[in-house]
Amino acid sequence: MKISSLLLAAVAFVLASCIEIKSTVIVSKDGTATIEESVLLGAQLAAMMQGGQGDQLKGLVMDKEKAAERAKKLGEGVTVKSHEEVKTPDGKSGVKVVFAVADLSKLKYVPFEPEQEGKPSTTQPMTFALSGSTLTITNPDADKKKGGDAAKPKKTPEQIAMMKSQMAMMKPMFAGMHLAVEVKGANGIASSNAAHLNDGTISYMDIQFDKIMDNTDVFAGFMESADVGLSPEEVAEKFKNVEGLKIEGKKVVTAELK
């Protein structure tokens, strides 16, 4: 799982109002699992998508056909359990898709990754193994930079200063933007070496822009990290104590299921 591909795709359309993206893997002790994936768009962004705009987010709001295609990519034995259109009282709309995983060991999990026409995905899938009640999750991309060693140059001090000066204008654009990737146990998680375990939920990614934009230095640093392609491991270490930002940097995470 790479942070920047999902983050930058969402940011590419942030001017059109808020977006909430969440993916949750729920593991059962019998070696099966479900994956719940939802995308909610602000009213303006939803209207633009319906009008044929928003190629950067193509594929995120799945129709039934795309959900079936994604099930095949997730691995042998993965099927679409349900596909539901969702509307919220505050005007957001989108879809929630639930996938059934018959054999966790065959799951090839790549959280939401927007389609990029003509560009094959370079993201390595996360894999899962279950031995008794011990769950092992492997993320091959945890220590890999986006684009390998040929990362983009860092922003100049002048560019960073300009970004900070524009914060007041940018904050409303990012309002309500939330990206989350989680792993849960069907009956809870007793313990884990994950960096972020709360109430039985392991957070691989939880980015709440409303909170991180309260600190201009943090926000500027985080956006630069995505731009230059830092690995999840590097981002997790750099921002480990920042409110509103959780990133799992370990390549291998273990958890004891209840």
Short mmCIF file of C-alpha atoms in Angstrom, two decimals:
data_model
loop_
_atom_site.label_atom_id
_atom_site.label_comp_id
_atom_site.label_asym_id
_atom_site.label_seq_id
_atom_site.Cartn_x
_atom_site.Cartn_y
_atom_site.Cartn_z
CA MET A 1 0.00 0.00 0.00
CA LYS A 2 1.48 3.33 -1.06
CA ILE A 3 0.21 6.55 0.45
CA SER A 4 0.88 8.94 -2.38
CA SER A 5 -1.12 7.28 -5.19
CA LEU A 6 -4.37 7.44 -3.24
CA LEU A 7 -3.64 10.75 -1.57
CA LEU A 8 -2.62 12.63 -4.68
CA ALA A 9 -5.60 11.34 -6.65
CA ALA A 10 -7.94 12.63 -3.99
CA VAL A 11 -6.11 15.94 -3.70
CA ALA A 12 -6.31 16.36 -7.48
CA PHE A 13 -10.04 16.95 -7.15
CA VAL A 14 -10.19 18.52 -3.72
CA LEU A 15 -11.20 21.89 -5.17
CA ALA A 16 -14.60 20.41 -5.85
CA SER A 17 -15.36 19.82 -2.16
CA CYS A 18 -15.00 17.01 0.35
CA ILE A 19 -14.40 13.33 -0.21
CA GLU A 20 -14.42 10.47 2.29
CA ILE A 21 -12.77 7.17 1.37
CA LYS A 22 -12.72 4.16 3.70
CA SER A 23 -11.70 0.53 3.31
CA THR A 24 -12.03 -2.00 6.13
CA VAL A 25 -10.88 -5.63 6.12
CA ILE A 26 -12.76 -7.70 8.73
CA VAL A 27 -11.07 -11.05 9.47
CA SER A 28 -12.76 -14.10 10.96
CA LYS A 29 -11.00 -16.94 12.78
CA ASP A 30 -12.23 -19.46 10.23
CA GLY A 31 -9.98 -17.91 7.58
CA THR A 32 -12.68 -15.96 5.78
CA ALA A 33 -13.06 -12.18 5.64
CA THR A 34 -15.18 -9.34 4.37
CA ILE A 35 -13.98 -6.07 2.89
CA GLU A 36 -16.16 -2.99 3.22
CA GLU A 37 -15.27 -0.13 0.89
CA SER A 38 -17.11 3.18 0.75
CA VAL A 39 -16.63 6.45 -1.10
CA LEU A 40 -18.68 9.53 -0.25
CA LEU A 41 -18.49 12.70 -2.34
CA GLY A 42 -19.59 16.23 -1.60
CA ALA A 43 -22.52 17.45 -3.69
CA GLN A 44 -20.40 19.54 -6.06
CA LEU A 45 -17.88 16.77 -6.72
CA ALA A 46 -20.66 14.21 -7.23
CA ALA A 47 -22.27 16.49 -9.84
CA MET A 48 -18.95 16.89 -11.66
CA MET A 49 -18.40 13.12 -11.72
CA GLN A 50 -21.89 12.59 -13.17
CA GLY A 51 -21.04 15.15 -15.82
CA GLY A 52 -18.11 13.06 -16.99
CA GLN A 53 -15.39 15.02 -15.23
CA GLY A 54 -12.93 13.81 -12.61
CA ASP A 55 -10.75 11.30 -14.45
CA GLN A 56 -8.32 11.39 -11.50
CA LEU A 57 -10.90 9.57 -9.38
CA LYS A 58 -12.10 7.19 -12.08
CA GLY A 59 -12.91 3.81 -10.60
CA LEU A 60 -13.17 4.93 -6.98
CA VAL A 61 -16.96 5.23 -7.09
CA MET A 62 -17.66 1.70 -8.30
CA ASP A 63 -20.73 0.68 -10.23
CA LYS A 64 -21.68 -3.02 -10.10
CA GLU A 65 -19.54 -3.87 -13.11
CA LYS A 66 -16.43 -2.24 -11.65
CA ALA A 67 -17.11 -3.88 -8.29
CA ALA A 68 -17.12 -7.28 -10.01
CA GLU A 69 -13.84 -6.41 -11.77
CA ARG A 70 -12.30 -5.38 -8.46
CA ALA A 71 -13.40 -8.64 -6.82
CA LYS A 72 -11.37 -10.57 -9.41
CA LYS A 73 -8.30 -8.41 -8.76
CA LEU A 74 -8.60 -9.01 -5.01
CA GLY A 75 -7.92 -12.70 -5.46
CA GLU A 76 -9.35 -16.13 -6.07
CA GLY A 77 -12.69 -16.72 -4.40
CA VAL A 78 -13.47 -13.04 -3.73
CA THR A 79 -17.04 -12.08 -4.67
CA VAL A 80 -19.28 -9.04 -4.40
CA LYS A 81 -21.57 -9.54 -1.42
CA SER A 82 -23.46 -6.26 -1.77
CA HIS A 83 -23.45 -2.97 -3.67
CA GLU A 84 -25.35 -0.08 -2.16
CA GLU A 85 -25.79 3.55 -3.13
CA VAL A 86 -25.45 5.80 -0.09
CA LYS A 87 -26.70 9.29 0.71
CA THR A 88 -26.05 11.15 3.97
CA PRO A 89 -28.07 13.91 5.67
CA ASP A 90 -25.30 16.45 5.03
CA GLY A 91 -25.58 16.05 1.25
CA LYS A 92 -22.82 13.54 0.50
CA SER A 93 -23.47 10.63 -1.83
CA GLY A 94 -21.59 7.61 -3.07
CA VAL A 95 -21.43 3.85 -2.84
CA LYS A 96 -20.60 1.15 -0.32
CA VAL A 97 -19.40 -2.20 -1.66
CA VAL A 98 -18.93 -5.28 0.50
CA PHE A 99 -16.71 -8.11 -0.77
CA ALA A 100 -16.76 -11.66 0.60
CA VAL A 101 -13.36 -13.37 0.90
CA ALA A 102 -13.64 -17.15 0.96
CA ASP A 103 -9.95 -17.79 1.71
CA LEU A 104 -7.94 -15.07 3.44
CA SER A 105 -4.64 -16.61 2.31
CA LYS A 106 -5.57 -15.94 -1.32
CA LEU A 107 -6.45 -12.27 -0.78
CA LYS A 108 -4.32 -9.78 -2.72
CA TYR A 109 -5.35 -6.54 -1.07
CA VAL A 110 -4.63 -3.17 -2.59
CA PRO A 111 -6.74 -0.48 -0.92
CA PHE A 112 -8.52 1.95 -3.21
CA GLU A 113 -6.27 2.74 -6.12
CA PRO A 114 -7.62 5.03 -8.84
CA GLU A 115 -7.36 3.85 -12.43
CA GLN A 116 -4.59 5.47 -14.44
CA GLU A 117 -5.16 4.76 -18.10
CA GLY A 118 -2.08 3.39 -19.80
CA LYS A 119 -0.19 3.12 -16.49
CA PRO A 120 -0.10 -0.33 -14.88
CA SER A 121 -0.19 -0.36 -11.09
CA THR A 122 3.18 -0.61 -9.36
CA THR A 123 1.64 -1.21 -5.93
CA GLN A 124 2.37 -4.62 -4.41
CA PRO A 125 -0.69 -6.14 -2.70
CA MET A 126 -0.90 -6.66 1.03
CA THR A 127 -1.22 -10.32 2.03
CA PHE A 128 -2.75 -12.05 5.04
CA ALA A 129 -1.96 -15.31 6.86
CA LEU A 130 -3.82 -16.89 9.75
CA SER A 131 -2.37 -19.49 12.13
CA GLY A 132 -4.77 -20.33 14.92
CA SER A 133 -5.76 -16.94 16.29
CA THR A 134 -2.60 -15.19 15.08
CA LEU A 135 -3.07 -12.93 12.07
CA THR A 136 -0.04 -11.82 10.06
CA ILE A 137 -0.37 -8.92 7.62
CA THR A 138 2.45 -8.18 5.17
CA ASN A 139 2.74 -4.89 3.29
CA PRO A 140 5.61 -5.24 0.75
CA ASP A 141 5.52 -1.52 -0.06
CA ALA A 142 6.03 -0.33 3.53
CA ASP A 143 9.66 0.63 2.97
CA LYS A 144 9.43 1.53 -0.71
CA LYS A 145 9.44 5.05 -2.06
CA LYS A 146 6.96 5.96 -4.78
CA GLY A 147 8.97 5.99 -8.01
CA GLY A 148 11.89 4.09 -6.44
CA ASP A 149 15.09 5.95 -5.79
CA ALA A 150 14.34 8.58 -8.44
CA ALA A 151 12.13 10.62 -6.12
CA LYS A 152 11.15 14.17 -6.96
CA PRO A 153 13.32 16.94 -5.51
CA LYS A 154 12.16 18.55 -2.30
CA LYS A 155 10.30 21.82 -2.46
CA THR A 156 12.40 24.92 -2.06
CA PRO A 157 12.00 27.08 1.07
CA GLU A 158 10.23 29.63 -1.13
CA GLN A 159 7.72 27.04 -2.38
CA ILE A 160 7.01 25.86 1.16
CA ALA A 161 6.57 29.45 2.35
CA MET A 162 4.10 30.06 -0.49
CA MET A 163 2.13 26.94 0.46
CA LYS A 164 1.91 28.11 4.07
CA SER A 165 0.77 31.57 2.99
CA GLN A 166 -2.09 29.99 1.03
CA MET A 167 -3.31 27.88 3.96
CA ALA A 168 -6.27 30.12 4.80
CA MET A 169 -7.53 29.78 1.23
CA MET A 170 -6.82 26.04 1.04
CA LYS A 171 -8.46 25.02 4.32
CA PRO A 172 -12.08 25.21 3.09
CA MET A 173 -11.08 23.16 0.04
CA PHE A 174 -9.90 20.27 2.23
CA ALA A 175 -12.78 20.50 4.72
CA GLY A 176 -14.23 17.08 5.48
CA MET A 177 -11.62 15.17 3.48
CA HIS A 178 -10.91 11.83 5.19
CA LEU A 179 -8.99 8.76 4.00
CA ALA A 180 -8.94 5.55 6.06
CA VAL A 181 -7.70 1.97 5.65
CA GLU A 182 -8.40 -0.41 8.56
CA VAL A 183 -8.15 -4.04 9.62
CA LYS A 184 -10.47 -5.52 12.25
CA GLY A 185 -11.19 -8.88 13.80
CA ALA A 186 -14.77 -10.12 13.46
CA ASN A 187 -14.85 -10.53 17.26
CA GLY A 188 -12.18 -7.97 18.04
CA ILE A 189 -8.37 -7.90 18.39
CA ALA A 190 -6.79 -8.76 21.74
CA SER A 191 -3.31 -7.43 20.99
CA SER A 192 -1.06 -6.34 18.13
CA ASN A 193 2.34 -4.86 17.35
CA ALA A 194 0.64 -2.34 15.07
CA ALA A 195 1.48 1.31 15.67
CA HIS A 196 -2.19 2.28 15.87
CA LEU A 197 -4.58 -0.15 17.56
CA ASN A 198 -7.72 1.33 19.06
CA ASP A 199 -10.90 -0.45 20.14
CA GLY A 200 -10.04 -3.56 18.12
CA THR A 201 -9.16 -1.63 14.95
CA ILE A 202 -5.74 -1.44 13.32
CA SER A 203 -5.32 1.78 11.34
CA TYR A 204 -3.05 1.42 8.33
CA MET A 205 -4.00 4.89 7.18
CA ASP A 206 -6.19 7.50 8.79
CA ILE A 207 -5.81 11.00 7.39
CA GLN A 208 -8.18 13.68 8.68
CA PHE A 209 -7.36 16.86 6.82
CA ASP A 210 -9.45 19.10 9.07
CA LYS A 211 -7.10 18.26 11.94
CA ILE A 212 -3.72 18.28 10.23
CA MET A 213 -4.45 21.62 8.55
CA ASP A 214 -4.60 23.23 11.99
CA ASN A 215 -0.79 23.09 11.95
CA THR A 216 0.70 24.79 8.88
CA ASP A 217 4.16 23.24 9.35
CA VAL A 218 2.71 19.73 9.61
CA PHE A 219 0.43 20.16 6.61
CA ALA A 220 3.19 21.59 4.42
CA GLY A 221 5.53 18.79 5.47
CA PHE A 222 2.94 16.11 4.85
CA MET A 223 2.05 17.35 1.37
CA GLU A 224 5.74 17.53 0.49
CA SER A 225 6.22 13.97 1.76
CA ALA A 226 3.53 12.74 -0.62
CA ASP A 227 4.97 14.77 -3.47
CA VAL A 228 8.53 13.46 -3.12
CA GLY A 229 7.28 9.89 -2.64
CA LEU A 230 8.37 9.00 0.89
CA SER A 231 7.64 5.41 1.91
CA PRO A 232 4.92 4.65 4.48
CA GLU A 233 7.72 3.73 6.91
CA GLU A 234 9.30 7.17 6.52
CA VAL A 235 6.00 9.01 6.73
CA ALA A 236 4.97 7.05 9.84
CA GLU A 237 8.19 8.00 11.61
CA LYS A 238 8.11 11.63 10.53
CA PHE A 239 4.51 12.23 11.65
CA LYS A 240 4.10 9.67 14.44
CA ASN A 241 2.80 12.15 17.03
CA VAL A 242 0.56 14.26 14.80
CA GLU A 243 -3.15 14.39 15.63
CA GLY A 244 -5.35 13.43 12.72
CA LEU A 245 -2.62 11.44 10.94
CA LYS A 246 -2.04 7.72 11.43
CA ILE A 247 0.20 5.69 9.12
CA GLU A 248 1.40 2.13 9.69
CA GLY A 249 5.08 1.87 8.75
CA LYS A 250 5.80 -1.78 9.57
CA LYS A 251 6.20 -4.25 6.72
CA VAL A 252 4.85 -7.08 8.90
CA VAL A 253 2.10 -6.59 11.49
CA THR A 254 0.80 -9.37 13.72
CA ALA A 255 -2.40 -9.45 15.74
CA GLU A 256 -4.10 -11.87 18.12
CA LEU A 257 -7.78 -12.24 17.23
CA LYS A 258 -10.37 -12.62 19.95
#
